[in-house]
Every structure is written in C-alpha cells, then in structure tokens.
Amino acid sequence: MTTIQFGLAGALETLCGQAYGAEQYQKLETYTYCAIISLILVCLPISFLWMFTDKLLILIGQDPSISHVARKYSICLIPNLFSYAILQALIRYFQTQSLILPMLCSSFASLCFHIPLCWALVFKAEMGIIGAALAISLSYWLNVILLGLYMKNSSECEKTRSVFSKDVFFGIREFFRFAVPSAIMTCLEWWSYEVLILLSGLLPNPKEETSVLSICFTITYLHYFIPYGFGATAVRGGRDEATSENRVEIGRRKPAHAPAG
C-alpha cells in the first residue's frame, strides 16, 4: 500500500518544480503541507484495511497461518505508514531545491539507527517480525524528524519557508488532480510484482514459495531503486521548464515599460 503513497507524492514533482521555476518559492512549502495532509488522509483507510489483513488474505485463498502473521506485522507497521507519507512529501520538497546532502545525511543516520535497533528488537528482545516492523517505523520517523528540523531551521530553506494557512486546504483538490494519475501509473507498475507474491501463496507449499519469491523480489528492488534515484532529476526538468517560461514572460513585459522616444 505504500506504493499508493509513493505514486501520489509524485504530483509534487510537477507542482513544486513549476512553482520553484516560476520563482514562487513560498508555494513549495504550501504544496508540501498540502501533500502531507492529503497523504495522511489516504493513510486512514489503508490503516483500517491493514487491521483486517488476515481476513482479506484468507478471502483470496491465502494460507491462514501466513495470513495471521501478516496481520500482526501490518498492524505494527501502521505508524510507518504515516511517517512514509510525510517523508515522501519532504523528499520532493528537498529534491526541487536540489538539496540532496540533507536527505543523504538523514537517510544515513536513520540507517545507522535502524540496523542495531532491528537487531536488538528481533534477536535480543526476541520480538521477531513485530520487532522488525517497529524498527522500521521508528527509523522512518527519525528520518522525518531530521528532515523536518532541517526544513524549519536551515537558511537554505528560508526563501521557500511559509506560514501554514488555509491555502493548504484549498490546494488539496489540485494536488489530487495530479496525484491520482501518478499513483495509477506507479501502482500498475509495482503491483505486477506484488501480485505474483500473492499468487505464490496459492501453490502447494505456500510458506516456502512465498518466502523464496519475496526474497527474490527484495533483491530485485535493491537494483530497481538505482534508476529511480537517477530519475529524481525529472524534478529539475519541470523546474527548468518553468524558469524558461518565466523568463520569456518577463521578456515580453519589458518592452511595455520601455521609455518612448
């Protein structure tokens, strides 16, 4: 379900990129707040569905023992759902301004925090997958907090900083106008892999088949996100296009203010 949030957040690549290119800098934070609120609203029905993961999986023919474990994992992962939503909006905000170093540092700090925490919860505390889910949630929240503090206190974000206002709520409709097509494209691409994992649960030995396929896809994702990382430059495309259009518009207006004679 995080695929939906990732896809919806893609709308900011267009909105923030064009706002920055048009030198409407304060709109960046307004759009970011709008995206955060919108994505949190989407988290609510997803969280509700996750609470009934076992029933939904059993309904489509999955192994009951796997389904019950999946429910425990999903419920413990609900806090991560909200942190992931906020993080995706913040990432687009920083990408638009080409502020890559803060994201790199916060991600590295979160990774250094996650590895020992996950090991401690899973093995030392013997919490198993519940410990893994909690470690993921805490690590993502740390990343969000670090980026949020940088966003509010750094001088590099000063020109894009704005006050939270009612305009944030008025922009939700515009955000979803771009976000829904983006989410559909992303879901169609990513869910084609995830459906295969569900289908593997219908095979004669579902525990083994599902485990093997999940591991294979996880390894694939490690390589898959490399081109996605390079794809972040698409934000600059929208920003540069808006900058060019803004310069052309300024050039058209200049003759009108030129002195006669």
Short mmCIF file of C-alpha atoms in Angstrom, two decimals, residues 26-245:
data_model
loop_
_atom_site.label_atom_id
_atom_site.label_comp_id
_atom_site.label_asym_id
_atom_site.label_seq_id
_atom_site.Cartn_x
_atom_site.Cartn_y
_atom_site.Cartn_z
CA GLN A 26 6.73 30.07 -0.80
CA LYS A 27 4.34 27.86 -2.74
CA LEU A 28 6.79 24.99 -2.25
CA GLU A 29 6.08 24.68 1.44
CA THR A 30 2.36 25.26 0.84
CA TYR A 31 2.28 22.40 -1.68
CA THR A 32 4.32 20.24 0.70
CA TYR A 33 1.90 20.81 3.58
CA CYS A 34 -0.98 20.11 1.22
CA ALA A 35 0.62 16.82 0.15
CA ILE A 36 1.29 15.79 3.75
CA ILE A 37 -2.34 16.36 4.75
CA SER A 38 -3.62 14.58 1.63
CA LEU A 39 -1.35 11.57 2.11
CA ILE A 40 -2.26 11.30 5.80
CA LEU A 41 -5.93 11.22 4.80
CA VAL A 42 -5.13 8.35 2.44
CA CYS A 43 -3.36 6.56 5.31
CA LEU A 44 -6.58 6.30 7.32
CA PRO A 45 -8.48 3.84 5.07
CA ILE A 46 -5.26 1.91 4.39
CA SER A 47 -4.69 1.53 8.15
CA PHE A 48 -8.24 0.25 8.53
CA LEU A 49 -7.64 -2.37 5.81
CA TRP A 50 -4.38 -3.44 7.43
CA MET A 51 -6.24 -4.25 10.64
CA PHE A 52 -8.13 -6.92 8.70
CA THR A 53 -5.21 -8.20 6.65
CA ASP A 54 -5.74 -11.79 7.78
CA LYS A 55 -9.38 -11.85 6.70
CA LEU A 56 -8.61 -10.26 3.35
CA LEU A 57 -5.78 -12.71 2.61
CA ILE A 58 -7.84 -15.73 3.64
CA LEU A 59 -10.66 -14.42 1.46
CA ILE A 60 -8.43 -14.66 -1.63
CA GLY A 61 -7.23 -18.15 -0.72
CA GLN A 62 -4.00 -17.49 1.20
CA ASP A 63 -2.70 -19.83 3.89
CA PRO A 64 -4.36 -18.97 7.27
CA SER A 65 -1.11 -19.23 9.28
CA ILE A 66 0.66 -16.82 6.90
CA SER A 67 -2.36 -14.51 6.95
CA HIS A 68 -2.41 -14.22 10.75
CA VAL A 69 1.31 -13.43 10.89
CA ALA A 70 0.87 -10.87 8.10
CA ARG A 71 -1.85 -9.16 10.15
CA LYS A 72 0.44 -8.80 13.18
CA TYR A 73 3.19 -7.38 11.01
CA SER A 74 0.82 -4.97 9.23
CA ILE A 75 -0.67 -3.61 12.45
CA CYS A 76 2.79 -2.91 13.89
CA LEU A 77 3.73 -1.24 10.62
CA ILE A 78 0.83 1.26 10.70
CA PRO A 79 2.97 4.01 12.35
CA ASN A 80 5.40 3.65 9.46
CA LEU A 81 2.55 4.27 7.03
CA PHE A 82 2.16 7.83 8.31
CA SER A 83 5.89 8.53 8.54
CA TYR A 84 6.36 7.24 4.98
CA ALA A 85 3.63 9.60 3.77
CA ILE A 86 5.29 12.63 5.35
CA LEU A 87 8.74 11.53 4.20
CA GLN A 88 7.71 11.26 0.55
CA ALA A 89 6.39 14.82 0.59
CA LEU A 90 9.56 16.12 2.26
CA ILE A 91 11.77 14.30 -0.25
CA ARG A 92 10.07 16.08 -3.17
CA TYR A 93 10.41 19.39 -1.33
CA PHE A 94 14.17 18.97 -0.98
CA GLN A 95 14.66 17.49 -4.45
CA THR A 96 13.04 20.51 -6.07
CA GLN A 97 15.66 22.77 -4.46
CA SER A 98 18.50 20.34 -5.27
CA LEU A 99 19.15 19.91 -1.53
CA ILE A 100 20.44 16.37 -1.78
CA LEU A 101 23.01 16.41 1.04
CA PRO A 102 20.42 16.82 3.86
CA MET A 103 18.48 13.83 2.55
CA LEU A 104 21.66 11.78 2.25
CA CYS A 105 22.73 12.61 5.81
CA SER A 106 19.30 11.94 7.32
CA SER A 107 18.99 8.64 5.45
CA PHE A 108 22.45 7.57 6.57
CA ALA A 109 21.67 8.50 10.18
CA SER A 110 18.40 6.55 10.00
CA LEU A 111 20.21 3.53 8.58
CA CYS A 112 22.81 3.62 11.35
CA PHE A 113 19.98 3.82 13.86
CA HIS A 114 17.89 1.11 12.18
CA ILE A 115 20.48 -1.68 11.96
CA PRO A 116 21.31 -2.03 15.69
CA LEU A 117 17.70 -1.31 16.70
CA CYS A 118 16.34 -4.00 14.38
CA TRP A 119 18.94 -6.50 15.61
CA ALA A 120 18.11 -5.71 19.24
CA LEU A 121 14.34 -5.98 18.82
CA VAL A 122 14.35 -9.06 16.58
CA PHE A 123 17.04 -11.15 18.26
CA LYS A 124 17.78 -9.77 21.73
CA ALA A 125 14.19 -8.91 22.64
CA GLU A 126 13.01 -11.95 20.64
CA MET A 127 10.14 -9.97 19.11
CA GLY A 128 10.58 -11.47 15.65
CA ILE A 129 8.72 -9.77 12.81
CA ILE A 130 6.96 -7.46 15.26
CA GLY A 131 10.36 -6.13 16.29
CA ALA A 132 11.30 -5.67 12.64
CA ALA A 133 8.11 -3.69 11.97
CA LEU A 134 8.67 -1.47 15.00
CA ALA A 135 12.29 -0.85 13.99
CA ILE A 136 11.21 0.19 10.51
CA SER A 137 8.59 2.57 11.93
CA LEU A 138 11.00 4.20 14.38
CA SER A 139 13.70 4.59 11.72
CA TYR A 140 11.34 6.27 9.28
CA TRP A 141 10.09 8.65 11.98
CA LEU A 142 13.69 9.57 12.79
CA ASN A 143 14.25 10.41 9.12
CA VAL A 144 11.11 12.56 9.07
CA ILE A 145 12.11 14.41 12.24
CA LEU A 146 15.62 15.15 10.95
CA LEU A 147 14.36 16.49 7.61
CA GLY A 148 11.59 18.44 9.32
CA LEU A 149 14.07 20.15 11.64
CA TYR A 150 16.32 20.99 8.70
CA MET A 151 13.36 22.35 6.76
CA LYS A 152 12.36 24.66 9.61
CA ASN A 153 15.79 25.82 10.78
CA SER A 154 18.14 25.79 7.80
CA SER A 155 18.97 29.02 5.99
CA GLU A 156 18.91 27.10 2.70
CA CYS A 157 15.14 26.65 3.07
CA GLU A 158 14.50 30.24 4.16
CA LYS A 159 13.17 31.55 0.85
CA THR A 160 10.73 28.66 0.48
CA ARG A 161 9.52 28.86 4.08
CA SER A 162 5.91 29.95 4.55
CA VAL A 163 3.25 30.12 7.24
CA PHE A 164 0.68 27.34 7.45
CA SER A 165 -2.55 28.85 6.11
CA LYS A 166 -5.97 27.93 4.76
CA ASP A 167 -4.48 27.89 1.24
CA VAL A 168 -3.08 24.48 2.15
CA PHE A 169 -6.58 23.02 2.35
CA PHE A 170 -7.73 24.79 -0.82
CA GLY A 171 -4.89 23.12 -2.72
CA ILE A 172 -5.90 19.55 -1.86
CA ARG A 173 -8.16 19.24 -4.90
CA GLU A 174 -5.42 20.46 -7.24
CA PHE A 175 -2.95 18.09 -5.62
CA PHE A 176 -5.16 15.05 -6.22
CA ARG A 177 -5.73 16.16 -9.82
CA PHE A 178 -2.06 15.45 -10.46
CA ALA A 179 -1.59 12.78 -7.79
CA VAL A 180 -4.22 10.24 -8.88
CA PRO A 181 -2.81 9.65 -12.41
CA SER A 182 0.69 9.46 -10.92
CA ALA A 183 -0.46 6.88 -8.37
CA ILE A 184 -2.22 4.79 -11.02
CA MET A 185 0.92 4.62 -13.16
CA THR A 186 3.08 3.65 -10.19
CA CYS A 187 0.64 1.04 -8.88
CA LEU A 188 0.22 -0.64 -12.26
CA GLU A 189 3.99 -0.97 -12.49
CA TRP A 190 4.77 -2.12 -8.94
CA TRP A 191 1.70 -4.23 -8.24
CA SER A 192 2.53 -6.51 -11.16
CA TYR A 193 5.36 -7.85 -8.98
CA GLU A 194 3.37 -7.96 -5.76
CA VAL A 195 0.50 -9.87 -7.36
CA LEU A 196 2.96 -12.66 -8.13
CA ILE A 197 3.74 -12.99 -4.42
CA LEU A 198 0.03 -13.36 -3.68
CA LEU A 199 -0.30 -15.96 -6.44
CA SER A 200 2.62 -17.91 -4.97
CA GLY A 201 0.52 -18.31 -1.82
CA LEU A 202 -1.89 -20.46 -3.83
CA LEU A 203 0.81 -23.03 -4.69
CA PRO A 204 1.03 -26.43 -2.90
CA ASN A 205 3.74 -25.28 -0.46
CA PRO A 206 2.76 -21.62 0.17
CA LYS A 207 5.19 -20.92 3.03
CA GLU A 208 8.25 -21.93 1.01
CA GLU A 209 7.06 -20.48 -2.30
CA THR A 210 6.07 -17.13 -0.80
CA SER A 211 9.34 -16.84 1.14
CA VAL A 212 11.51 -17.60 -1.89
CA LEU A 213 9.64 -15.20 -4.17
CA SER A 214 9.66 -12.43 -1.55
CA ILE A 215 13.43 -12.75 -1.13
CA CYS A 216 13.96 -12.69 -4.91
CA PHE A 217 11.84 -9.57 -5.34
CA THR A 218 13.57 -7.85 -2.43
CA ILE A 219 16.93 -8.42 -4.12
CA THR A 220 15.44 -7.12 -7.37
CA TYR A 221 14.21 -3.97 -5.65
CA LEU A 222 17.75 -3.24 -4.45
CA HIS A 223 18.77 -2.83 -8.09
CA TYR A 224 15.46 -1.35 -9.17
CA PHE A 225 15.80 1.74 -6.99
CA ILE A 226 19.09 2.77 -8.57
CA PRO A 227 17.42 4.08 -11.76
CA TYR A 228 14.63 5.51 -9.60
CA GLY A 229 17.25 7.50 -7.75
CA PHE A 230 18.63 8.90 -11.00
CA GLY A 231 15.05 9.64 -12.03
CA ALA A 232 14.91 12.30 -9.32
CA THR A 233 16.43 14.66 -11.89
CA ALA A 234 12.98 14.77 -13.50
CA VAL A 235 12.09 17.36 -10.85
CA ARG A 236 14.72 19.68 -12.29
CA GLY A 237 13.14 19.24 -15.72
CA GLY A 238 9.85 20.74 -14.54
CA ARG A 239 11.68 23.43 -12.58
CA ASP A 240 13.89 24.47 -15.51
CA GLU A 241 10.93 24.50 -17.89
CA ALA A 242 9.01 26.81 -15.56
CA THR A 243 12.10 29.02 -15.24
CA SER A 244 12.37 29.33 -19.02
CA GLU A 245 8.69 30.19 -19.34
#
